[in-house]
mmCIF file of C-alpha atoms and ligand atoms in Angstrom:
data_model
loop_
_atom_site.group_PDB
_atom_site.id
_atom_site.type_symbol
_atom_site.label_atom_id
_atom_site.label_comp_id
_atom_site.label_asym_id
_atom_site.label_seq_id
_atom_site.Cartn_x
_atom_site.Cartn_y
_atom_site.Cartn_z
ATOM 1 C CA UNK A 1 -2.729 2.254 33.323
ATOM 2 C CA UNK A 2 -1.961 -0.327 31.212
ATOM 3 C CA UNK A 3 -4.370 -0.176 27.778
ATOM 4 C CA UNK A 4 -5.553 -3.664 27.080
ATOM 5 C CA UNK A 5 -6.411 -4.104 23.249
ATOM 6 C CA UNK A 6 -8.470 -5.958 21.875
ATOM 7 C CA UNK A 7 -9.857 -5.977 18.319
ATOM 8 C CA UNK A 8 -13.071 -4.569 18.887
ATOM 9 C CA UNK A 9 -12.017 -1.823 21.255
ATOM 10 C CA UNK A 10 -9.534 -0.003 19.035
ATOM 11 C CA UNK A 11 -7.445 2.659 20.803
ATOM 12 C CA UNK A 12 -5.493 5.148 19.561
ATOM 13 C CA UNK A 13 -2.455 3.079 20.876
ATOM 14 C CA UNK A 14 -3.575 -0.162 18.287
ATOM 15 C CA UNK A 15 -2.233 -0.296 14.646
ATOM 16 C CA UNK A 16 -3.931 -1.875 12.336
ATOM 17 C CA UNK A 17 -3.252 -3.893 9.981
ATOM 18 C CA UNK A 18 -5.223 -6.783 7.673
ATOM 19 C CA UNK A 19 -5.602 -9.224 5.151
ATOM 20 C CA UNK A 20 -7.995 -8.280 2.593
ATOM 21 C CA UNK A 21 -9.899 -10.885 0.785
ATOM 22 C CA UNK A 22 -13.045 -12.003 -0.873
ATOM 23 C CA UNK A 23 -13.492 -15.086 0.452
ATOM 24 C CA UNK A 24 -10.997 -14.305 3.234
ATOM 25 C CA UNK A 25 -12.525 -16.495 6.633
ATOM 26 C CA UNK A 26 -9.697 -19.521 5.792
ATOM 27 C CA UNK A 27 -6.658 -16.969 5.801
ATOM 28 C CA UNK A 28 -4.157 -17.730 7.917
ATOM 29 C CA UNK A 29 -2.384 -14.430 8.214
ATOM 30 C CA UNK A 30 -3.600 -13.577 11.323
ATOM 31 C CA UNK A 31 -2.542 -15.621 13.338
ATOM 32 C CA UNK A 32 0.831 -15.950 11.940
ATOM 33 C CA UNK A 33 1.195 -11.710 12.453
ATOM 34 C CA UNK A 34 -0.102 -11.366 15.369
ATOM 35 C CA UNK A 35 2.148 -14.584 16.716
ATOM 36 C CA UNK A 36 4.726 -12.406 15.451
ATOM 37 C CA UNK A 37 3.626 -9.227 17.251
ATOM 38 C CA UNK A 38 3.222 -11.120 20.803
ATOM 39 C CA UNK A 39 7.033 -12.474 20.340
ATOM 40 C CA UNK A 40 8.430 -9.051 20.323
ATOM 41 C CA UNK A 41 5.620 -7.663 23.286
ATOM 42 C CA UNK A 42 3.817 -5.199 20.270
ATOM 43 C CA UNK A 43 0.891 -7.263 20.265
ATOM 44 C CA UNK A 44 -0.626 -4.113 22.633
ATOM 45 C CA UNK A 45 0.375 -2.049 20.136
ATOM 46 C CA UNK A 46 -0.403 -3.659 16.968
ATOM 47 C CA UNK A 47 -3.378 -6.040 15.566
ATOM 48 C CA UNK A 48 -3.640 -8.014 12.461
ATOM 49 C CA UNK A 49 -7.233 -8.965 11.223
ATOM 50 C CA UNK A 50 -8.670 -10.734 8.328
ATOM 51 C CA UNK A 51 -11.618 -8.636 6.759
ATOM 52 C CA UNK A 52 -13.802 -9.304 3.586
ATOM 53 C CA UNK A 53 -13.825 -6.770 1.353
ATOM 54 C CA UNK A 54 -15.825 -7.010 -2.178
ATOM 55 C CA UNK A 55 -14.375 -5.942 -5.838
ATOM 56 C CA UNK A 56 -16.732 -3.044 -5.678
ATOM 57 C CA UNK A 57 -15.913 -1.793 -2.274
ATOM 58 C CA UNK A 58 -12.440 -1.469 -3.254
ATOM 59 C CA UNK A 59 -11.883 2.228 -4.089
ATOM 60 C CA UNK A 60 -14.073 3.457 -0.844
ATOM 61 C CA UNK A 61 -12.014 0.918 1.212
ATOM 62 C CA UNK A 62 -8.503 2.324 0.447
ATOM 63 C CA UNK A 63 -10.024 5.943 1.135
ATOM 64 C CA UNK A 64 -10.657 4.913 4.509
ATOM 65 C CA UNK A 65 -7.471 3.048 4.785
ATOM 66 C CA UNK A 66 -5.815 6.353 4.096
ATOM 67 C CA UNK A 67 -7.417 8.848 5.781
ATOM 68 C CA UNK A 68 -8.127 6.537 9.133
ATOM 69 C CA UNK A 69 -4.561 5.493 8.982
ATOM 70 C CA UNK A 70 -4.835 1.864 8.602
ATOM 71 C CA UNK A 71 -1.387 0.925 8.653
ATOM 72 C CA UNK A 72 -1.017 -2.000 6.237
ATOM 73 C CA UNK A 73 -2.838 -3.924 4.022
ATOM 74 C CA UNK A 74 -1.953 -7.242 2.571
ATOM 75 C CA UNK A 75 -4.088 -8.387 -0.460
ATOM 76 C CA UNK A 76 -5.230 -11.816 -1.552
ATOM 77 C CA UNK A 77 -7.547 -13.173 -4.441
ATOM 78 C CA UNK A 78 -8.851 -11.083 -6.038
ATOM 79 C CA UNK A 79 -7.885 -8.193 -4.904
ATOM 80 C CA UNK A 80 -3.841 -8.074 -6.452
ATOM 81 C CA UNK A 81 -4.698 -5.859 -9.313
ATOM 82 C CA UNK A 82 -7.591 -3.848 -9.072
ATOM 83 C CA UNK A 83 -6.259 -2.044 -5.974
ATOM 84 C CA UNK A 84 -3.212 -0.241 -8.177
ATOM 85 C CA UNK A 85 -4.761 2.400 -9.953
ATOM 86 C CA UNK A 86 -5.871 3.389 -5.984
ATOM 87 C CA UNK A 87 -2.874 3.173 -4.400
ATOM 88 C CA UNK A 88 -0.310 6.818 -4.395
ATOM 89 C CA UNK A 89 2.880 4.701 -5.276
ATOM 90 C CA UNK A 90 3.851 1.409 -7.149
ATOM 91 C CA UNK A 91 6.822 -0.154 -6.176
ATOM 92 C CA UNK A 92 9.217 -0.643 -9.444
ATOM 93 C CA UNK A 93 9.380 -4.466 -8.309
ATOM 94 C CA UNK A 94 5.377 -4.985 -7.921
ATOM 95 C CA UNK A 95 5.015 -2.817 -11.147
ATOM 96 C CA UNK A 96 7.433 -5.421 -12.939
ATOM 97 C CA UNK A 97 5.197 -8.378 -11.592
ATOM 98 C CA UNK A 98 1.689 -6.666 -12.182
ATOM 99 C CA UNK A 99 0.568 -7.283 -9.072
ATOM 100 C CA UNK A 100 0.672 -5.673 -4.958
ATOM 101 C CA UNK A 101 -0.461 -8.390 -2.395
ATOM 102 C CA UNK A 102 1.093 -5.611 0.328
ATOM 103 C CA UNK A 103 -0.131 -1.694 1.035
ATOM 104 C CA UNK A 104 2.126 0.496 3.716
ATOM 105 C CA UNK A 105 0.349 3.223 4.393
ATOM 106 C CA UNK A 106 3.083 6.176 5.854
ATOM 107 C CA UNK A 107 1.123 9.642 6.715
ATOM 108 C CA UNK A 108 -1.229 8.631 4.127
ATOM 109 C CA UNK A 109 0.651 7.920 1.522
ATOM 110 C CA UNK A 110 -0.147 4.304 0.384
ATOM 111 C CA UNK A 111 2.699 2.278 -1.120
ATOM 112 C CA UNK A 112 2.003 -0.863 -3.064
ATOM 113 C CA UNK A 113 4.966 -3.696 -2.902
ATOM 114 C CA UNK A 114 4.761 -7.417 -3.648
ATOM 115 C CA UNK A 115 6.362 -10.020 -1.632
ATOM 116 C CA UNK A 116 5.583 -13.201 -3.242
ATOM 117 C CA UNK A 117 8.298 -13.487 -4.962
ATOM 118 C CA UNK A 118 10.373 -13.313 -1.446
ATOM 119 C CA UNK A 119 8.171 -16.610 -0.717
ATOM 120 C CA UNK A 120 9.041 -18.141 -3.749
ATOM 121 C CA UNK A 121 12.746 -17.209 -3.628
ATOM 122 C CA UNK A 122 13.845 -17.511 -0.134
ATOM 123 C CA UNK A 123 12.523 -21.083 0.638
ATOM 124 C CA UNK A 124 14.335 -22.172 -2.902
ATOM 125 C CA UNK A 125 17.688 -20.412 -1.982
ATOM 126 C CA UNK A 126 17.479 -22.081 1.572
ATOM 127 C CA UNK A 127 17.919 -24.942 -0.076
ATOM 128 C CA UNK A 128 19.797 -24.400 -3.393
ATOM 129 C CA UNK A 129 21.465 -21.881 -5.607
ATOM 130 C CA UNK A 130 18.845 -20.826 -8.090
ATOM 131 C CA UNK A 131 21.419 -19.383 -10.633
ATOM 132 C CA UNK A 132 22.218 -21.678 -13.637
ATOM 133 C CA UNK A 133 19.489 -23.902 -13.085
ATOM 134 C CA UNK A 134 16.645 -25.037 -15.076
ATOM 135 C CA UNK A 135 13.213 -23.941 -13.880
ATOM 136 C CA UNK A 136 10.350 -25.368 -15.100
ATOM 137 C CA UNK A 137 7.014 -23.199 -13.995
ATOM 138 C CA UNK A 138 3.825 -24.326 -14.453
ATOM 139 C CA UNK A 139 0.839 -21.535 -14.777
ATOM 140 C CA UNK A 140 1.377 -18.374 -16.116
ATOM 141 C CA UNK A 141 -1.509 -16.693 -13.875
ATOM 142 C CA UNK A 142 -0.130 -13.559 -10.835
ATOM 143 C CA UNK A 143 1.758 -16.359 -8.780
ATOM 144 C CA UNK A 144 4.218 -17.389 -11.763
ATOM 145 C CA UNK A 145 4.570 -13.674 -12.577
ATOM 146 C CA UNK A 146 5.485 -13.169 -9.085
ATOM 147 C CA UNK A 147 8.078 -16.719 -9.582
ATOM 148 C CA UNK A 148 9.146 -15.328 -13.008
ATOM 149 C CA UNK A 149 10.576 -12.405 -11.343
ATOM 150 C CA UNK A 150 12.200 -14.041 -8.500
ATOM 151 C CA UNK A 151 13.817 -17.060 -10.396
ATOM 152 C CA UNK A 152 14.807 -14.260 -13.269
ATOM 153 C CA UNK A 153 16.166 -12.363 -10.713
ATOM 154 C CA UNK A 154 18.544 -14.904 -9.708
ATOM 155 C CA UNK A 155 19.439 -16.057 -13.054
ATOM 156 C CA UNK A 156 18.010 -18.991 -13.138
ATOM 157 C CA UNK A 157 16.868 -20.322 -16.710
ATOM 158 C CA UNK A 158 13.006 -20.526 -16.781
ATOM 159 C CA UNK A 159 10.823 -22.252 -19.000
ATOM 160 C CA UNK A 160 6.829 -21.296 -18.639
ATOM 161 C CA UNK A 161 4.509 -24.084 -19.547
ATOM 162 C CA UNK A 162 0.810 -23.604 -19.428
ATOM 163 C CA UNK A 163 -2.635 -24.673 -20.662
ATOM 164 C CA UNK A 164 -3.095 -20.932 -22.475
ATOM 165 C CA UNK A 165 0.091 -20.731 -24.405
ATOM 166 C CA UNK A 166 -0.658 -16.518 -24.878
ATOM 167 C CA UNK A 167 -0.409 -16.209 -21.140
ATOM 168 C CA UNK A 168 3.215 -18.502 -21.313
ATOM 169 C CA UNK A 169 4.626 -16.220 -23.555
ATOM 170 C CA UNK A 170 3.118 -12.855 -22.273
ATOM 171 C CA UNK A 171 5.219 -13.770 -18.906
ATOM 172 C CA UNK A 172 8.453 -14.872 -21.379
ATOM 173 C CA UNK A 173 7.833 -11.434 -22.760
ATOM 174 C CA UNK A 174 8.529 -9.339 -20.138
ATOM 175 C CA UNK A 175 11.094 -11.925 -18.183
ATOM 176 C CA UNK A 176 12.674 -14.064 -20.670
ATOM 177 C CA UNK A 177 12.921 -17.714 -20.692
ATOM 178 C CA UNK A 178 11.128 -19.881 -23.331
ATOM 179 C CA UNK A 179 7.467 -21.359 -23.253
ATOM 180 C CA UNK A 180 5.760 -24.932 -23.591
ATOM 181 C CA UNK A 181 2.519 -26.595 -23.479
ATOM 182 C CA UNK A 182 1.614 -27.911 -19.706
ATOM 183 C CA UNK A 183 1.832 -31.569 -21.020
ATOM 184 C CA UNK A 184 5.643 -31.659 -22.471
ATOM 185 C CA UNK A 185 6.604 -33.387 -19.668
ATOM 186 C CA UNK A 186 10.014 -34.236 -20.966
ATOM 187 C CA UNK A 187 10.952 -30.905 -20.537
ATOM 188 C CA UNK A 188 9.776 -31.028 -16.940
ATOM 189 C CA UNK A 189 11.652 -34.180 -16.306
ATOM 190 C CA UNK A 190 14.631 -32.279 -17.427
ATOM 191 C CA UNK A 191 15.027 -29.402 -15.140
ATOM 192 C CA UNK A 192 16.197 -28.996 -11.706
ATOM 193 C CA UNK A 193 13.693 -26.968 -10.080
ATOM 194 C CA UNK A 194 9.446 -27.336 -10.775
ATOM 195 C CA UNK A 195 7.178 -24.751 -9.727
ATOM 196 C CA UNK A 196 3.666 -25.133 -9.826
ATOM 197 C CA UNK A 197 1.350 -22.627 -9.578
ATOM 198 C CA UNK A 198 -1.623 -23.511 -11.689
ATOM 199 C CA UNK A 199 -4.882 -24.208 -9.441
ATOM 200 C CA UNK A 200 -4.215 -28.046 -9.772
ATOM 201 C CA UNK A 201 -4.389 -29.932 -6.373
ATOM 202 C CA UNK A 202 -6.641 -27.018 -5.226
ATOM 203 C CA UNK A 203 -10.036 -27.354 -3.878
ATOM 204 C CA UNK A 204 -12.260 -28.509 -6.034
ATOM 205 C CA UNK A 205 -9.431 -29.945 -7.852
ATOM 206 C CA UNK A 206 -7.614 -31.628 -4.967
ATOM 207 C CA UNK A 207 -7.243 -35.157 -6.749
ATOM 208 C CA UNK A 208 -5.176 -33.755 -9.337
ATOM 209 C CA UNK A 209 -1.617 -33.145 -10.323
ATOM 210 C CA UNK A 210 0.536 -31.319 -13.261
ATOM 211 C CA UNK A 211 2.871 -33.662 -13.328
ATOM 212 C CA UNK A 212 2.597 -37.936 -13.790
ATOM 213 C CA UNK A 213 4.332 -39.023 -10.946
ATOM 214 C CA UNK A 214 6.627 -40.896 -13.585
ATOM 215 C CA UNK A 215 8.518 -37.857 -14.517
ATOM 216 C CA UNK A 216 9.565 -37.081 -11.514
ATOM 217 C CA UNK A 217 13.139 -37.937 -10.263
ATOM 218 C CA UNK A 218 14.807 -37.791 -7.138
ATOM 219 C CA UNK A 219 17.403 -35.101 -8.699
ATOM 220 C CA UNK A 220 14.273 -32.196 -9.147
ATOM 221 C CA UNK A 221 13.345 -29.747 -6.475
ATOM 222 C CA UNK A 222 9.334 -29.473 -6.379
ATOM 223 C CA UNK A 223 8.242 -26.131 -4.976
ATOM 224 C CA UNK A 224 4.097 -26.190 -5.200
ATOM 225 C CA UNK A 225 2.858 -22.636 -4.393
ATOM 226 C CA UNK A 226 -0.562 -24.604 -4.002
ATOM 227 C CA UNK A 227 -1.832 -24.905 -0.137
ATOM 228 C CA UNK A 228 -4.509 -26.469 1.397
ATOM 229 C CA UNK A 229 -5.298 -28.627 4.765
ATOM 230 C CA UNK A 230 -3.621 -31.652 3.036
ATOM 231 C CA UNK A 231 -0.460 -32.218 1.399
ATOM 232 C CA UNK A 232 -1.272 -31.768 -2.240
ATOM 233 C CA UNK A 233 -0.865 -35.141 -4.565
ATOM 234 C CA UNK A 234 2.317 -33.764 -6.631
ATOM 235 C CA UNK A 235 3.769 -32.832 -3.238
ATOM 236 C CA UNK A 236 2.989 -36.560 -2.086
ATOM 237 C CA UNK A 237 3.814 -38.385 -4.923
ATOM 238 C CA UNK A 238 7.090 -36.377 -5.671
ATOM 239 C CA UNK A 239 8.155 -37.145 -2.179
ATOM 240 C CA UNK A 240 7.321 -40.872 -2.960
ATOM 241 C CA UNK A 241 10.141 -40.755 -5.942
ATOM 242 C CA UNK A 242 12.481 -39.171 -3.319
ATOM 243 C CA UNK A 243 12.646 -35.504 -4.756
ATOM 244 C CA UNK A 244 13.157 -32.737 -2.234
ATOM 245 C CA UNK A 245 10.161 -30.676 -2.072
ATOM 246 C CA UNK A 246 8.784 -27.085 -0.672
ATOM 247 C CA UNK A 247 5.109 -26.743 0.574
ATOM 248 C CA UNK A 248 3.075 -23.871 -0.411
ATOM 249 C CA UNK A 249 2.946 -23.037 3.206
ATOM 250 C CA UNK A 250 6.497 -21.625 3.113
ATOM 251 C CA UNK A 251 5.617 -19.289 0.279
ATOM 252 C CA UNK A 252 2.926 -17.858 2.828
ATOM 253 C CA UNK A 253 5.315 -17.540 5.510
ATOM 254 C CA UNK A 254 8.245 -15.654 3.538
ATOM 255 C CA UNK A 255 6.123 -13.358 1.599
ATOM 256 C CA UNK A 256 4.378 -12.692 5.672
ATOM 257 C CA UNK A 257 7.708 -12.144 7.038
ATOM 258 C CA UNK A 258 8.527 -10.123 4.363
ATOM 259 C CA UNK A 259 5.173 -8.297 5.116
ATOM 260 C CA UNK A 260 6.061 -7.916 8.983
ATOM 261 C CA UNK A 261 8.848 -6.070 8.278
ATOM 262 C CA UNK A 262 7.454 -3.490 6.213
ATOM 263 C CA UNK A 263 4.770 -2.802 8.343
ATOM 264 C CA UNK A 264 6.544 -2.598 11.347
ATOM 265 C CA UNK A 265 10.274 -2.151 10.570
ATOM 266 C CA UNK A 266 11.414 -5.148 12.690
ATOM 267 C CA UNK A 267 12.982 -8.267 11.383
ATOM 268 C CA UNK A 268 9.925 -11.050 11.418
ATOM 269 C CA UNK A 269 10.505 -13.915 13.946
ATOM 270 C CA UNK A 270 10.751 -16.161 11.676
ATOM 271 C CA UNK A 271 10.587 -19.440 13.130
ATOM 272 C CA UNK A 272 7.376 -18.593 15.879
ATOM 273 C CA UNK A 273 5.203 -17.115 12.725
ATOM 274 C CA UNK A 274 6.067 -20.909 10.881
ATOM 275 C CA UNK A 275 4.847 -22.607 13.977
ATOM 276 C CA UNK A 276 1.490 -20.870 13.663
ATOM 277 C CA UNK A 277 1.278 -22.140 9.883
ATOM 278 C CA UNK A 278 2.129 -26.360 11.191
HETATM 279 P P1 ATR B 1 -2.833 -17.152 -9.336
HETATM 280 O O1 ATR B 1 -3.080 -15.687 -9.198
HETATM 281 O O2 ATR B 1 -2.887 -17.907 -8.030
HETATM 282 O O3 ATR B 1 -1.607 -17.460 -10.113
HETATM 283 P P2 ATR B 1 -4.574 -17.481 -11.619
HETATM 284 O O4 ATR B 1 -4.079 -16.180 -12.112
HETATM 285 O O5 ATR B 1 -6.034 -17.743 -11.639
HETATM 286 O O6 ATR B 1 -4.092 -17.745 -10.123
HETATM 287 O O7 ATR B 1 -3.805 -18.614 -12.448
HETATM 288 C C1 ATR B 1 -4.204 -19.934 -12.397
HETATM 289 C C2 ATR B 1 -3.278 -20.799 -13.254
HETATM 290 O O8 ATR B 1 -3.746 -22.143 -13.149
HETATM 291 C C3 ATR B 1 -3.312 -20.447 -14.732
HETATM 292 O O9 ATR B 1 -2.026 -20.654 -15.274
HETATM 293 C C4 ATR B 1 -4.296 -21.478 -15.298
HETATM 294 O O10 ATR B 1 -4.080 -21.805 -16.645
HETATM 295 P P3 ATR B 1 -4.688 -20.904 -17.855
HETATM 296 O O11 ATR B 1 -3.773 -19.733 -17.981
HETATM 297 O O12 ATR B 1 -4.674 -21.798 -19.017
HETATM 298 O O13 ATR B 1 -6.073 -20.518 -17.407
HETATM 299 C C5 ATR B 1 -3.982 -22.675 -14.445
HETATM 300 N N1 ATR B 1 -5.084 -23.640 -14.399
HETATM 301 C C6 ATR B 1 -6.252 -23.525 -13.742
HETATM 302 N N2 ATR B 1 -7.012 -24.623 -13.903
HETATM 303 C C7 ATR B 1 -6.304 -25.459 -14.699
HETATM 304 C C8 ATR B 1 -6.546 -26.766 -15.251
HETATM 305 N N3 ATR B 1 -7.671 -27.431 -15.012
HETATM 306 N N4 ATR B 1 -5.588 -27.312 -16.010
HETATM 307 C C9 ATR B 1 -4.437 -26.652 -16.260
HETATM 308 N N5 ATR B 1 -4.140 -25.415 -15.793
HETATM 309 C C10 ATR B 1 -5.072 -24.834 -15.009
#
């Protein structure tokens, strides 16, 4: 007989895996694993949930995760950090960013990666060469780590500008690249590629941008890691000046995809899980 899952009848058959989050309701992961699970005919075999879990609950959580065999865990605000010292391995890559948004749990041995970087770097290199060119990222909180890395990584030549220079140059510290105050927008206006990923043009701070629209040209690249139900203002207005731009939503779906295929050792289907995020 054929077992028919579903997520509150969990069957020896079902692997889990989640999105961990505090808030966590507005994720979007789900549906864009679980789309990926149905196109290859696993979604009997594997489920993909979004579940709030608190700061404190953290360390009891993971114990569960391991010894229930939870298969993966992805992790979102605020959970990036504090679930580390928890975890049985670190990843050299997610130990170089300072940060795990992904737990693979084999025989219960949990495994902390990070893919954001893979959603910063593959939607870029879809679209350019990131070596040789100027970066300029804005913020210097876990998403620019995560860019630091990638655009480093490639050899691209990255300047960090942000409102608390300490946190600019703690990132130029351990991945090169110079530093300047969020407002020298000259130096914006003169690379090739902008990355933002300070909270600006996030709820509650929707109406705002990094960048005067002025600055921008139709030569830059604007990647915003920010997301929301609406196309963000810098997005809009660097669009207006005819720049080529990346929505946050394509971070999402590379560092998912990325996610996928660590949990379930298939290549992601790519282009179904983006239709769940349109
Ligand atoms: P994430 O993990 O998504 O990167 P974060 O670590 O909270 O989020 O980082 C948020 C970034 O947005 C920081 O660079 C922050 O600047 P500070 O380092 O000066 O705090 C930036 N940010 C948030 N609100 C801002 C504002 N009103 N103006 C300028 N930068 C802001």
């Amino acid at each position: 007989m054929k077992y028919k899952m579903n997520t509150n009848n969990q069957s020896h058959k079902t692997t889990i895996c989640m999105v961990i989050g505090d808030p966590v309701a507005h994720s979007l992961s789900p549906n864009m694993h679980n789309a990926g699970y149905k196109a290859y005919g696993i979604a009997e075999q594997y489920t993909y949930l979004a579940w709030r879990i608190r700061i404190e609950q953290i360390p009891l959580f993971l114990k569960g995760v391991r010894s229930v065999g939870i298969r993966g865990v992805s992790c979102t605000v605020p959970h990036k950090i504090i679930v580390m010292p928890y975890l049985d391995k670190i990843d050299p890559i997610a130990k170089k960013i300072g940060a795990v948004n992904t737990i693979v749990n084999d025989n219960h041995v949990l495994t902390g990666y990070n893919t954001d970087w893979i959603g910063i770097s593959k939607p870029l290199e879809a679209i350019t060469s990131i070596q040789g060119k100027t970066v300029a990222l804005l913020g210097a909180g876990g998403a620019a780590r995560a860019a630091a890395y990638a655009i480093t990584q490639s050899h691209g030549k990255l300047i960090i500008l942000n409102r608390t220079a300490e946190k600019a140059q703690s990132i130029a510290n351990d991945f090169g690249g110079t530093v300047a105050p969020l407002d020298d927008y000259e130096t914006i206006q003169k690379a090739d590629i902008i990355i933002n990923t300070t909270t600006l043009g996030l709820h509650p701070q929707e109406h705002e941008t990094p960048i005067p629209k002025k600055y921008i040209t139709k030569d830059h690249i604007v990647f915003d890691c920010v997301y929301g139900e609406k196309e963000t203002r810098l997005l809009k207005e660097a669009q207006e000046q005819g720049a080529r731009v990346i929505h946050g939503r394509e971070m999402l779906l590379h560092q998912g995809t990325a996610q996928f295929t660590l949990y379930t050792k298939r290549k992601a289907p790519e282009e179904i899980m983006r239709k769940t995020l349109l």
